PDB file of C-alpha atoms in Angstrom:
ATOM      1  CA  UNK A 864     -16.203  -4.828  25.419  1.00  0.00           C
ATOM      2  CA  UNK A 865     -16.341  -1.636  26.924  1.00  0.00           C
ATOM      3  CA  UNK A 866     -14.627  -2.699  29.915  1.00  0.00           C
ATOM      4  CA  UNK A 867     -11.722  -4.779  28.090  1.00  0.00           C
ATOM      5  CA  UNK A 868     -10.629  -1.770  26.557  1.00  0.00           C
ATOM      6  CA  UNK A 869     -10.117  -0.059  30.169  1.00  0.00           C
ATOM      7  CA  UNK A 870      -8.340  -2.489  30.814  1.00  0.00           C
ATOM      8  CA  UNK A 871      -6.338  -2.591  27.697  1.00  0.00           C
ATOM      9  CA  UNK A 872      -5.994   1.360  27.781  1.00  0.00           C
ATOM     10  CA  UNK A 873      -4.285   1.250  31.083  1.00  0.00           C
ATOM     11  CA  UNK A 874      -1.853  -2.006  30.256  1.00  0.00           C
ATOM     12  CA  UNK A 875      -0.969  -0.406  26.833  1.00  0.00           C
ATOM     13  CA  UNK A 876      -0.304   2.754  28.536  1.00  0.00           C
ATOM     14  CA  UNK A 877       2.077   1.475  31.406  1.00  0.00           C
ATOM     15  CA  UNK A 878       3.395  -0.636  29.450  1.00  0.00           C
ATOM     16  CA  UNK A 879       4.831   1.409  26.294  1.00  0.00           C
ATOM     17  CA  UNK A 880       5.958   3.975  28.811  1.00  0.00           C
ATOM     18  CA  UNK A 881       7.708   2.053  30.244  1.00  0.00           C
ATOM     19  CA  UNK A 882       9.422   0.477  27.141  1.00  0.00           C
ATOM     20  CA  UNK A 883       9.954   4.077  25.605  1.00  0.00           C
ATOM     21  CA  UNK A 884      11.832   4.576  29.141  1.00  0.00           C
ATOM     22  CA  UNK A 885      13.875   1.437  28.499  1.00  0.00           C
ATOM     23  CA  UNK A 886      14.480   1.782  24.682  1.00  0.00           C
ATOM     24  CA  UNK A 887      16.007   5.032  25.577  1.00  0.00           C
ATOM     25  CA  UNK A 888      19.044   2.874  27.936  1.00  0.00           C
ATOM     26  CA  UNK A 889      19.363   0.395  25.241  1.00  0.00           C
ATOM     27  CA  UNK A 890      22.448   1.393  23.455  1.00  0.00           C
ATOM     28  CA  UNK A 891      23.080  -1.930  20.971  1.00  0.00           C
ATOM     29  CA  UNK A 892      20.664  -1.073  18.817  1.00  0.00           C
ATOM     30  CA  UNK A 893      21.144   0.893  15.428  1.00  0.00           C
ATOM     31  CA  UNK A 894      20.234   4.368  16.553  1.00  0.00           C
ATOM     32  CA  UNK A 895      18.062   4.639  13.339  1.00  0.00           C
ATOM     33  CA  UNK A 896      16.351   0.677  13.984  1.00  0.00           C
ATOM     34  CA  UNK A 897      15.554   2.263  17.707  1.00  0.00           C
ATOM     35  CA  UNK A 898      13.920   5.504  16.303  1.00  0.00           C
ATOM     36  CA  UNK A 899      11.346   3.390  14.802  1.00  0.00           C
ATOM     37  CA  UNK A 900      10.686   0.886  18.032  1.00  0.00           C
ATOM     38  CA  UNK A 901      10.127   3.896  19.905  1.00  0.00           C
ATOM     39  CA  UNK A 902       7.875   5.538  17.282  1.00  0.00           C
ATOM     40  CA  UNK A 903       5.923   2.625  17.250  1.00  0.00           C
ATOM     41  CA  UNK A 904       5.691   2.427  21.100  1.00  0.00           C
ATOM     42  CA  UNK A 905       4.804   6.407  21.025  1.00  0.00           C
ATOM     43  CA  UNK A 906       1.997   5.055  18.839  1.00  0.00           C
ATOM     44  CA  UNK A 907       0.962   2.458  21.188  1.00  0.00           C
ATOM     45  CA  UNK A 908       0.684   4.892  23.461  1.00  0.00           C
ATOM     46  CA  UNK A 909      -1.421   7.186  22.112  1.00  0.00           C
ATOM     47  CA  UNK A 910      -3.947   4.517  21.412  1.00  0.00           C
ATOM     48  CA  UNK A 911      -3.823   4.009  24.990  1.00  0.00           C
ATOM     49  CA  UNK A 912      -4.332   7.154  26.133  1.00  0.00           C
ATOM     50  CA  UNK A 913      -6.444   8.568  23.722  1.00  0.00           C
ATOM     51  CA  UNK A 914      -8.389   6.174  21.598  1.00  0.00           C
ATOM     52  CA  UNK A 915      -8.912   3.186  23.523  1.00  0.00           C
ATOM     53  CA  UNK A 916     -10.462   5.838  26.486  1.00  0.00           C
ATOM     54  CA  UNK A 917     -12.325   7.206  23.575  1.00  0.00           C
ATOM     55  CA  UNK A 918     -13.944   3.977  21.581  1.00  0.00           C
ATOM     56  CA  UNK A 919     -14.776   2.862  25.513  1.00  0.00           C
ATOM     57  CA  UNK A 920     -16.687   6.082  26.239  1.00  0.00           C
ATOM     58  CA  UNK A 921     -18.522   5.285  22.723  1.00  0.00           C
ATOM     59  CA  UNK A 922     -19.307   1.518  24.008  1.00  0.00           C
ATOM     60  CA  UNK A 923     -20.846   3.006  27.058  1.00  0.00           C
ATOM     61  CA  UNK A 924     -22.272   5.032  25.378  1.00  0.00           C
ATOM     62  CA  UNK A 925     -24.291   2.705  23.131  1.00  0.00           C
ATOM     63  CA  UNK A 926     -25.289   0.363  26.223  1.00  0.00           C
ATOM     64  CA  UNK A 927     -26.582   3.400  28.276  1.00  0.00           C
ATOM     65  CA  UNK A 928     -28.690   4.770  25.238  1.00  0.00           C
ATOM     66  CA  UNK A 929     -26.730   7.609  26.078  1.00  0.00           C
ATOM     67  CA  UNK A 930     -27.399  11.231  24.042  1.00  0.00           C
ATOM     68  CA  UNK A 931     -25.014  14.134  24.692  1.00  0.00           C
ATOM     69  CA  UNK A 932     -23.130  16.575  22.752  1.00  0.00           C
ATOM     70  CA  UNK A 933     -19.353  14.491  24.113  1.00  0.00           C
ATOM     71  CA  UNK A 934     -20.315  11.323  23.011  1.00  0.00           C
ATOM     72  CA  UNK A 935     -21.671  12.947  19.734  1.00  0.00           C
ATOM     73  CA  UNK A 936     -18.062  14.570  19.267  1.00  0.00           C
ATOM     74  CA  UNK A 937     -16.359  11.324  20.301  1.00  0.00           C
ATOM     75  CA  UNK A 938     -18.027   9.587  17.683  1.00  0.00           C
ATOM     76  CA  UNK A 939     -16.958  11.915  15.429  1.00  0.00           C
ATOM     77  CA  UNK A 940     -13.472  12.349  16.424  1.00  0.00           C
ATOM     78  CA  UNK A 941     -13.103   8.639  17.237  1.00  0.00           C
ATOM     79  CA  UNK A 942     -12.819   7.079  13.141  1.00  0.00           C
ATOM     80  CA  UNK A 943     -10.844  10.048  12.756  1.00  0.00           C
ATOM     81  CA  UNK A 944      -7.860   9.015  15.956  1.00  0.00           C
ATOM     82  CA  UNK A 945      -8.360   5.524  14.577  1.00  0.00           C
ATOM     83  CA  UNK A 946      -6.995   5.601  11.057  1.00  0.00           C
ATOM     84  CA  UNK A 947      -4.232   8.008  12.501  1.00  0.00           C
ATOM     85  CA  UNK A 948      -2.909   6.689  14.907  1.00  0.00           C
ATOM     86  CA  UNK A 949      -2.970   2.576  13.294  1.00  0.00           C
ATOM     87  CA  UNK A 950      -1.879   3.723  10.067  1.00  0.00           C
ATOM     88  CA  UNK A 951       1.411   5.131  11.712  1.00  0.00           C
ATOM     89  CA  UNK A 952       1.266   1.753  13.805  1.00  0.00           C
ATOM     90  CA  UNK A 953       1.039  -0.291  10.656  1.00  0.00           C
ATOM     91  CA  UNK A 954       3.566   1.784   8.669  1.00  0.00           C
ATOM     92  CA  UNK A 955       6.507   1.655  11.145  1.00  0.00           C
ATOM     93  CA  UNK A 956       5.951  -1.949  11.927  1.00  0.00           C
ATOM     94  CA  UNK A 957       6.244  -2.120   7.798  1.00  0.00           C
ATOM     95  CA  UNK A 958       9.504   0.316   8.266  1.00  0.00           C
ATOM     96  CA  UNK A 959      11.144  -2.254  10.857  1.00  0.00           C
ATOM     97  CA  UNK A 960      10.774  -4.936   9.160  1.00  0.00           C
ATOM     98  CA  UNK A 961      11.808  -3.218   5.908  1.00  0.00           C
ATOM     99  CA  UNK A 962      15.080  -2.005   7.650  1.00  0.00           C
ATOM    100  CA  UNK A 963      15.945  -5.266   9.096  1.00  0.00           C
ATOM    101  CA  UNK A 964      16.073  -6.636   5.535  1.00  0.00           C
ATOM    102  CA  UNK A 965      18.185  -3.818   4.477  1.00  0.00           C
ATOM    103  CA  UNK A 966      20.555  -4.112   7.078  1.00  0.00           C
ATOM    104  CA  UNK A 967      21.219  -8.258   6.247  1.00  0.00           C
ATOM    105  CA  UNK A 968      21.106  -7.232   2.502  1.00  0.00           C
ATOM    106  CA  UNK A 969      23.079  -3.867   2.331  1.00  0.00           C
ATOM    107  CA  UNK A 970      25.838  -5.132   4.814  1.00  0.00           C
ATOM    108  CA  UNK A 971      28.435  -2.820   5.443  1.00  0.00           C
ATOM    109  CA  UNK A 972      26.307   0.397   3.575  1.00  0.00           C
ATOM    110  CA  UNK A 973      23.678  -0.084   5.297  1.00  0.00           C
ATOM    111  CA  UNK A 974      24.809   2.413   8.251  1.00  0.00           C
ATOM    112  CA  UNK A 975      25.526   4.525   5.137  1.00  0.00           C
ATOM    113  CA  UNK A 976      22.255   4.396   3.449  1.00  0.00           C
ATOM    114  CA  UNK A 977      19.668   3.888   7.053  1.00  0.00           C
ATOM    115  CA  UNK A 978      20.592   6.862   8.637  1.00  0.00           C
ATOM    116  CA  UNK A 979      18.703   9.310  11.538  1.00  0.00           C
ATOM    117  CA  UNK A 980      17.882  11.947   9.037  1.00  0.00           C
ATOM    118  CA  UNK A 981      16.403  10.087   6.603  1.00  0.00           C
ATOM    119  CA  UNK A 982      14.086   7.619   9.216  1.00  0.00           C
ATOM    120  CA  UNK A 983      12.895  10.776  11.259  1.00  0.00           C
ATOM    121  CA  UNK A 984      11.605  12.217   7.407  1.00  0.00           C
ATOM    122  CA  UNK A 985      10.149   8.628   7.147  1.00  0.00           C
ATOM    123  CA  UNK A 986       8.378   9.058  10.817  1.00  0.00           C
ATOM    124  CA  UNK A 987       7.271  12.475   9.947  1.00  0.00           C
ATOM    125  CA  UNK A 988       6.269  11.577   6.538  1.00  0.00           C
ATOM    126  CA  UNK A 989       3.969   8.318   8.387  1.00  0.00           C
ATOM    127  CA  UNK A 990       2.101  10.969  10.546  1.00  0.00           C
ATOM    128  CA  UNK A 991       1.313  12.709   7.585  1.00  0.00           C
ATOM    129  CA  UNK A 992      -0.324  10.001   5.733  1.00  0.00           C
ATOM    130  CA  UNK A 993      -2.010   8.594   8.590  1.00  0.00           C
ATOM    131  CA  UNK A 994      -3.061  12.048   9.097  1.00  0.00           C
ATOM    132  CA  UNK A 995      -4.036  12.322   5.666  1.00  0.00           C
ATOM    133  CA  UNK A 996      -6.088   8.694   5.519  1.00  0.00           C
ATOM    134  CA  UNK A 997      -8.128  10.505   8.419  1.00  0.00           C
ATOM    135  CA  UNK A 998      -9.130  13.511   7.074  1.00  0.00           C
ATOM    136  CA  UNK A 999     -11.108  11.404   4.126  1.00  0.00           C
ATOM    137  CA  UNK A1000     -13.428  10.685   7.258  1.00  0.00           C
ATOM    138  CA  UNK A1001     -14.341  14.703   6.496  1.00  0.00           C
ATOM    139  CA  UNK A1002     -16.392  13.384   3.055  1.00  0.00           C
ATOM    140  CA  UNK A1003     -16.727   9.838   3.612  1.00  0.00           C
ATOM    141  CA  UNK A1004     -16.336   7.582   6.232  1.00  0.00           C
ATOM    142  CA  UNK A1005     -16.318   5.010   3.823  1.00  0.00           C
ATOM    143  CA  UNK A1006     -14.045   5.716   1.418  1.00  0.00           C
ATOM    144  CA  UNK A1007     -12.013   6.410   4.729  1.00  0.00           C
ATOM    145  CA  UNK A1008     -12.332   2.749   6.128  1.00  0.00           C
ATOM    146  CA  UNK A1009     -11.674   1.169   2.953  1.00  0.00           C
ATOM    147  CA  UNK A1010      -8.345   3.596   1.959  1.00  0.00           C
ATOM    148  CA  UNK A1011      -7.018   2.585   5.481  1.00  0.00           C
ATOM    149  CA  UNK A1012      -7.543  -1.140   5.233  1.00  0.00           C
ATOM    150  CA  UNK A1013      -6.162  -1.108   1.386  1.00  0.00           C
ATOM    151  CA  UNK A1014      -3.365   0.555   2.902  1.00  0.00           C
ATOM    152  CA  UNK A1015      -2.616  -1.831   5.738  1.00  0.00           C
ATOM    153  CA  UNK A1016      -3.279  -4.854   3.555  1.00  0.00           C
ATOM    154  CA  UNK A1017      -0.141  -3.836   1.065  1.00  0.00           C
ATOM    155  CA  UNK A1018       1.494  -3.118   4.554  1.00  0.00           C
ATOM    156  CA  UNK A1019       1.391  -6.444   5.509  1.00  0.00           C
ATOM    157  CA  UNK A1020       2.580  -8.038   2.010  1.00  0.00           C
ATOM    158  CA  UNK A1021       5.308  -5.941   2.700  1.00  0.00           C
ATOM    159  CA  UNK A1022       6.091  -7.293   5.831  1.00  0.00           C
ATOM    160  CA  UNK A1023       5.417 -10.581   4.002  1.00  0.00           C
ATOM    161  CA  UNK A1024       7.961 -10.013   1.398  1.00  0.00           C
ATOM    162  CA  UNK A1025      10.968  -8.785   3.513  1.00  0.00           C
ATOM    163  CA  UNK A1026      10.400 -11.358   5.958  1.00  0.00           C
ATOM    164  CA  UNK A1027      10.431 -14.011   3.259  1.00  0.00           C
ATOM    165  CA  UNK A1028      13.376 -12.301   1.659  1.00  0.00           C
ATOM    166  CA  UNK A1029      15.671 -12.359   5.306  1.00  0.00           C
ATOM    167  CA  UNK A1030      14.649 -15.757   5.196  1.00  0.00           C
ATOM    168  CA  UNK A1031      15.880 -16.572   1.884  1.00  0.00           C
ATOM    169  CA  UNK A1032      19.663 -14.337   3.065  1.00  0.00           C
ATOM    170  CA  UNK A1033      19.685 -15.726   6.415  1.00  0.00           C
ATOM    171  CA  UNK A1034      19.615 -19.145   5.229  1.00  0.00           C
ATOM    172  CA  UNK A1035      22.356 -17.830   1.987  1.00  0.00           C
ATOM    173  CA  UNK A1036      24.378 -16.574   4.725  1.00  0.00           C
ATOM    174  CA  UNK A1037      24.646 -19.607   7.188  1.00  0.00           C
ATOM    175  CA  UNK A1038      25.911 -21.303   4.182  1.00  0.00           C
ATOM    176  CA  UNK A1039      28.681 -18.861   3.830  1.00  0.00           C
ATOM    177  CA  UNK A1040      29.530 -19.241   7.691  1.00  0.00           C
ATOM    178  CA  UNK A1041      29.627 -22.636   7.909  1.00  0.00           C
ATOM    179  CA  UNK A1042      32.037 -22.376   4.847  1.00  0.00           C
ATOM    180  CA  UNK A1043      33.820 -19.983   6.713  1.00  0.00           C
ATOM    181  CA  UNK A1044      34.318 -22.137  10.127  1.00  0.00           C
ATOM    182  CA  UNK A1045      37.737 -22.340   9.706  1.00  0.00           C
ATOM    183  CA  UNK A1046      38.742 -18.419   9.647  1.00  0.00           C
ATOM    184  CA  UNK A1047      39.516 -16.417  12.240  1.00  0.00           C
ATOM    185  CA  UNK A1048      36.815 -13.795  11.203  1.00  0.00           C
ATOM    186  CA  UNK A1049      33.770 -16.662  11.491  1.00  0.00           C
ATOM    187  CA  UNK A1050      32.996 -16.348  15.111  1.00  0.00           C
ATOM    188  CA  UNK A1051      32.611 -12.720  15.153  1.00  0.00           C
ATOM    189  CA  UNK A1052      30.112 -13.083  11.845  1.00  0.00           C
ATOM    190  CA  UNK A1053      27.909 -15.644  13.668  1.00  0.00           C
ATOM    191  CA  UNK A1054      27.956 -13.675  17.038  1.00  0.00           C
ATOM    192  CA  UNK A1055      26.527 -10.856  14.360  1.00  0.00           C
ATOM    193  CA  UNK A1056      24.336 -12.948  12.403  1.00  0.00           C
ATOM    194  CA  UNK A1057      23.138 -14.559  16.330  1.00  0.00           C
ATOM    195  CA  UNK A1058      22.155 -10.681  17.534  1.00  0.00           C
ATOM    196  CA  UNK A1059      20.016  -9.898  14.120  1.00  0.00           C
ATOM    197  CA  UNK A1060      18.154 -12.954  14.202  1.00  0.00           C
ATOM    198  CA  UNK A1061      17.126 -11.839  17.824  1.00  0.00           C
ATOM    199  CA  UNK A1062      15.543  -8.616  16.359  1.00  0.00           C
ATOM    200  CA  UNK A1063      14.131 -10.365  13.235  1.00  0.00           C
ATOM    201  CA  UNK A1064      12.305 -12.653  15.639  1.00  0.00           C
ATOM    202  CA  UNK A1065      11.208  -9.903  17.441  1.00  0.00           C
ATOM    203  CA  UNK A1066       9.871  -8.271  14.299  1.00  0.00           C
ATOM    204  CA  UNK A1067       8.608 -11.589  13.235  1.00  0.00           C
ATOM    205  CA  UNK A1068       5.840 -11.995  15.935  1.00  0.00           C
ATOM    206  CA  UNK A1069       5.299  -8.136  16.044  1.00  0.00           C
ATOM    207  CA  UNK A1070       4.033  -8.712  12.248  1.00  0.00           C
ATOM    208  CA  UNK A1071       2.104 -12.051  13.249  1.00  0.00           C
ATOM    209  CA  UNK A1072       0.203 -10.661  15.855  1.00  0.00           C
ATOM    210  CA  UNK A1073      -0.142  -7.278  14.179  1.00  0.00           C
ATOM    211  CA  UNK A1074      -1.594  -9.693  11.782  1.00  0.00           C
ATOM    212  CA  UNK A1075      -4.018 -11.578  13.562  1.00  0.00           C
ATOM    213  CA  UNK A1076      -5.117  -8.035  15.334  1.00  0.00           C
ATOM    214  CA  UNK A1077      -5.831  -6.320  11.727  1.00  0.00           C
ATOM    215  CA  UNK A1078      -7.031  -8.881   8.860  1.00  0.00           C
ATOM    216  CA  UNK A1079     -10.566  -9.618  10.736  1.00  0.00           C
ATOM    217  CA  UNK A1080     -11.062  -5.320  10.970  1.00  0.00           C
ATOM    218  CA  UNK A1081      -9.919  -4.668   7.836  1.00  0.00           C
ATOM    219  CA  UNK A1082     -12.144  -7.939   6.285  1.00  0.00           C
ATOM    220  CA  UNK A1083     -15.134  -6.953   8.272  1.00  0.00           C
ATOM    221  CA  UNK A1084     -14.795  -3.434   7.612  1.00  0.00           C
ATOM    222  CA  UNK A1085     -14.947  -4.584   3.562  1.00  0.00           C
ATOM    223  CA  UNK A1086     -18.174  -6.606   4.477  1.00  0.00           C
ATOM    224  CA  UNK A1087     -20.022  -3.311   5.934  1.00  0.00           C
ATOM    225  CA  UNK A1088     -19.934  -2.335   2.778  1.00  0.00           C
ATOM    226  CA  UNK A1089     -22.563  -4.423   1.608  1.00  0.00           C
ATOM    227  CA  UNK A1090     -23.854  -5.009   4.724  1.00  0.00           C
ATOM    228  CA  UNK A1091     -23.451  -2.079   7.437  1.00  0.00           C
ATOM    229  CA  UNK A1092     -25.731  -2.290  10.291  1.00  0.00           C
ATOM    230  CA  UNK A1093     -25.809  -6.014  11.025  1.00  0.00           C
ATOM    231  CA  UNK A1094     -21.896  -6.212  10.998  1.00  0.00           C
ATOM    232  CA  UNK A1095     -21.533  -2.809  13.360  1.00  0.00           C
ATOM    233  CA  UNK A1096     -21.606  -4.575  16.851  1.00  0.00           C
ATOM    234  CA  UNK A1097     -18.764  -7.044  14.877  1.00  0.00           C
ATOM    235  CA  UNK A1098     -16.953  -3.923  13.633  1.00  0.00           C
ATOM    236  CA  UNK A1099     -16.892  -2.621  17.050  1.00  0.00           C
ATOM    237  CA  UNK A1100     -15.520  -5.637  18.810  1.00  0.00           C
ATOM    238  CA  UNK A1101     -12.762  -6.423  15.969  1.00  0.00           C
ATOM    239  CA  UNK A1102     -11.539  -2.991  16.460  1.00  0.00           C
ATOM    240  CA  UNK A1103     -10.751  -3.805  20.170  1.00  0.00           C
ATOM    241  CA  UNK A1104      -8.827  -6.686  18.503  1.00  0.00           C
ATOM    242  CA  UNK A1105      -6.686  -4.140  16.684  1.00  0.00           C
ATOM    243  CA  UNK A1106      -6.309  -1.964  19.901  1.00  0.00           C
ATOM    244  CA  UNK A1107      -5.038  -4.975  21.382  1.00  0.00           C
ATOM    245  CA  UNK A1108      -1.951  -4.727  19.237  1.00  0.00           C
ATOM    246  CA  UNK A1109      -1.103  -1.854  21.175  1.00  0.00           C
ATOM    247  CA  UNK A1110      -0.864  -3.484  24.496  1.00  0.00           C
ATOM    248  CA  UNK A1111       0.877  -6.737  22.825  1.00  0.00           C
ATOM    249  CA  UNK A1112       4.147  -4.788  21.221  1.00  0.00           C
ATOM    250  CA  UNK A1113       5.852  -3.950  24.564  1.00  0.00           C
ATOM    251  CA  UNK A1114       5.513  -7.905  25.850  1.00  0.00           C
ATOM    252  CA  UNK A1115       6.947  -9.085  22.409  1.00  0.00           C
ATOM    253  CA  UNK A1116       9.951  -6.520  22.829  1.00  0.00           C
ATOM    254  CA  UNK A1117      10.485  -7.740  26.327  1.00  0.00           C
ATOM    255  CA  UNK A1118       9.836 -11.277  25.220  1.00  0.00           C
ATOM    256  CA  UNK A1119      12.333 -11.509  21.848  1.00  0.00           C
ATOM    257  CA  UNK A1120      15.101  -8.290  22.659  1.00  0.00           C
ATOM    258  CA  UNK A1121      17.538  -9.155  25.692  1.00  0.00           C
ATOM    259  CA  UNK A1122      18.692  -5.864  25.979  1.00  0.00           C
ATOM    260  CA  UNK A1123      14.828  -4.400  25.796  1.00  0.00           C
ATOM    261  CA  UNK A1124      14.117  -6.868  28.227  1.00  0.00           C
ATOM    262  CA  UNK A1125      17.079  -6.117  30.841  1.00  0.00           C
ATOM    263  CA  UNK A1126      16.777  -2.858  30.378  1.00  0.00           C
ATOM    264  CA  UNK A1127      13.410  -3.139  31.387  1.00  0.00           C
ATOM    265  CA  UNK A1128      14.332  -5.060  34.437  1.00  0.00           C
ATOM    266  CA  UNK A1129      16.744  -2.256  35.647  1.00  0.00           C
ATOM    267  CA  UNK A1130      13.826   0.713  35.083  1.00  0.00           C
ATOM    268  CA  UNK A1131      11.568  -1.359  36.867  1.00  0.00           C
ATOM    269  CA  UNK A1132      13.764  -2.283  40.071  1.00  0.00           C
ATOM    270  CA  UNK A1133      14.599   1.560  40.025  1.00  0.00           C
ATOM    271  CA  UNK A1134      10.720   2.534  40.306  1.00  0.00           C
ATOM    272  CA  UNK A1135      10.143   0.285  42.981  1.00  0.00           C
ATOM    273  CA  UNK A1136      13.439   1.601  45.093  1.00  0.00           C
ATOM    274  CA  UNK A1137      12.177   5.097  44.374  1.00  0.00           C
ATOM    275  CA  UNK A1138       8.861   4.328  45.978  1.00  0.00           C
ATOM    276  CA  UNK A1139      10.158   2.467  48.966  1.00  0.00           C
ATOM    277  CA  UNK A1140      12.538   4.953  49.672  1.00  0.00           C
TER     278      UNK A1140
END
């Protein structure tokens, strides 16, 4: 396990610097919608540089019987990084898919009402709570585990719910377009309605793997409660599953967003000239 999250450390690093780098060129996006993909990708990258080094340290730590003062502090400091850094993860990937259903259901206020002020109080305001669901690792680790995983579980309804909803308006607004073929305004609608259901895809599989990387934590963590030291070695290995997230986001941007993904290209082919030169 130890040795998958070197690995995973140095692919979640590369790779979410290298989508912050592109995210940065991409200028289709809602300025606002792109302040939370690169929040979330400065979150992926701190959970490759910092915590995935750190729970690998602990690993080794545990299979070399290993008894120093660091790996004392970095199991300490470790639970503490954890619930930080994927509680802001789980928040903004809430946030995204929140503000995707906005934009379908506000329309034409939606620029009005999702602006850059009030998203960069909304990152600022997720650091703080994820700092915040960290610091009850001070008086018990516990309570801590169990706040965090109540916390991403009503997260992921969320998610849930305005995915289900864009669903329900997608489908609503097809209607209306197909009612519409006749107009001279119904191309440009479906060209618009064609570029959001790109990002809503996106944001789709973001949520299912964010999914399938959180619910068996956050369900073992509730087991330790009645059972804590034979489910520790599983608690250990699921939480590599929810580091994993970290190194999946920047594929699935690549994978769903053209413009992420040609962007990408570009920053890429300009590395490699810049090191053959």
């Amino acid at each position: 396990i130890a040795a998958i999250n070197i690995f995973l450390s140095i692919s979640a690093s590369l790779s979410n610097v290298l989508i912050l780098i592109s995210l940065q060129k991409v200028s289709t996006l809602h300025k606002p919608t792109k302040l939370l993909f690169q929040s979330l990708a400065v979150t992926d990258l701190f959970v490759g540089l910092i915590l995935q080094p750190f729970h690998a340290t602990f690993l080794l730590s545990l299979l070399t019987k290993m008894d120093t003062r660091a790996t004392f502090y970095i199991e300490e400091i470790n639970p503490y990084v954890s619930i930080t850094l994927c509680g802001v993860s789980v928040l903004t990937s809430t946030a995204i898919s929140v503000d995707r259903l906005l934009a379908l259901y506000l329309g034409l206020r939606y620029r009005q009402v999702v602006t850059m002020s009030r998203v960069r109080v909304f990152v600022a305001s997720s650091w703080l709570i994820g700092v915040s669901c960290g610091s009850l690792q001070i008086w018990s680790s516990r309570i801590a585990w169990i706040s965090a995983s109540i916390c991403a579980a009503l997260c992921m309804l969320t998610s849930i719910s305005s995915y289900t909803k864009i669903q329900i308006l997608l489908r609503h607004r097809q209607i209306q377009i197909q009612v519409r073929q006749g107009q001279p305004s119904a191309g440009k609608i479906g060209l618009n309605i064609e570029r959001y259901k790109a990002t809503v895809s996106a944001i789709f599989w973001i949520q299912v793997t964010l999914l399938g990387c959180y619910v068996p934590f956050c369900i073992v963590t509730v087991l330790r409660i009645f059972n804590e030291k034979q489910l520790y070695i599983t608690w250990l290995g699921t939480a590599t599953l929810v580091y994993l997230n970290s190194s999946l986001n920047p594929s699935l941007y690549c994978w769903k967003i053209r413009e992420v993904r040609q962007s990408l290209k570009e920053t890429v082919a300009q590395f490699c000239n810049c090191a053959l030169s």
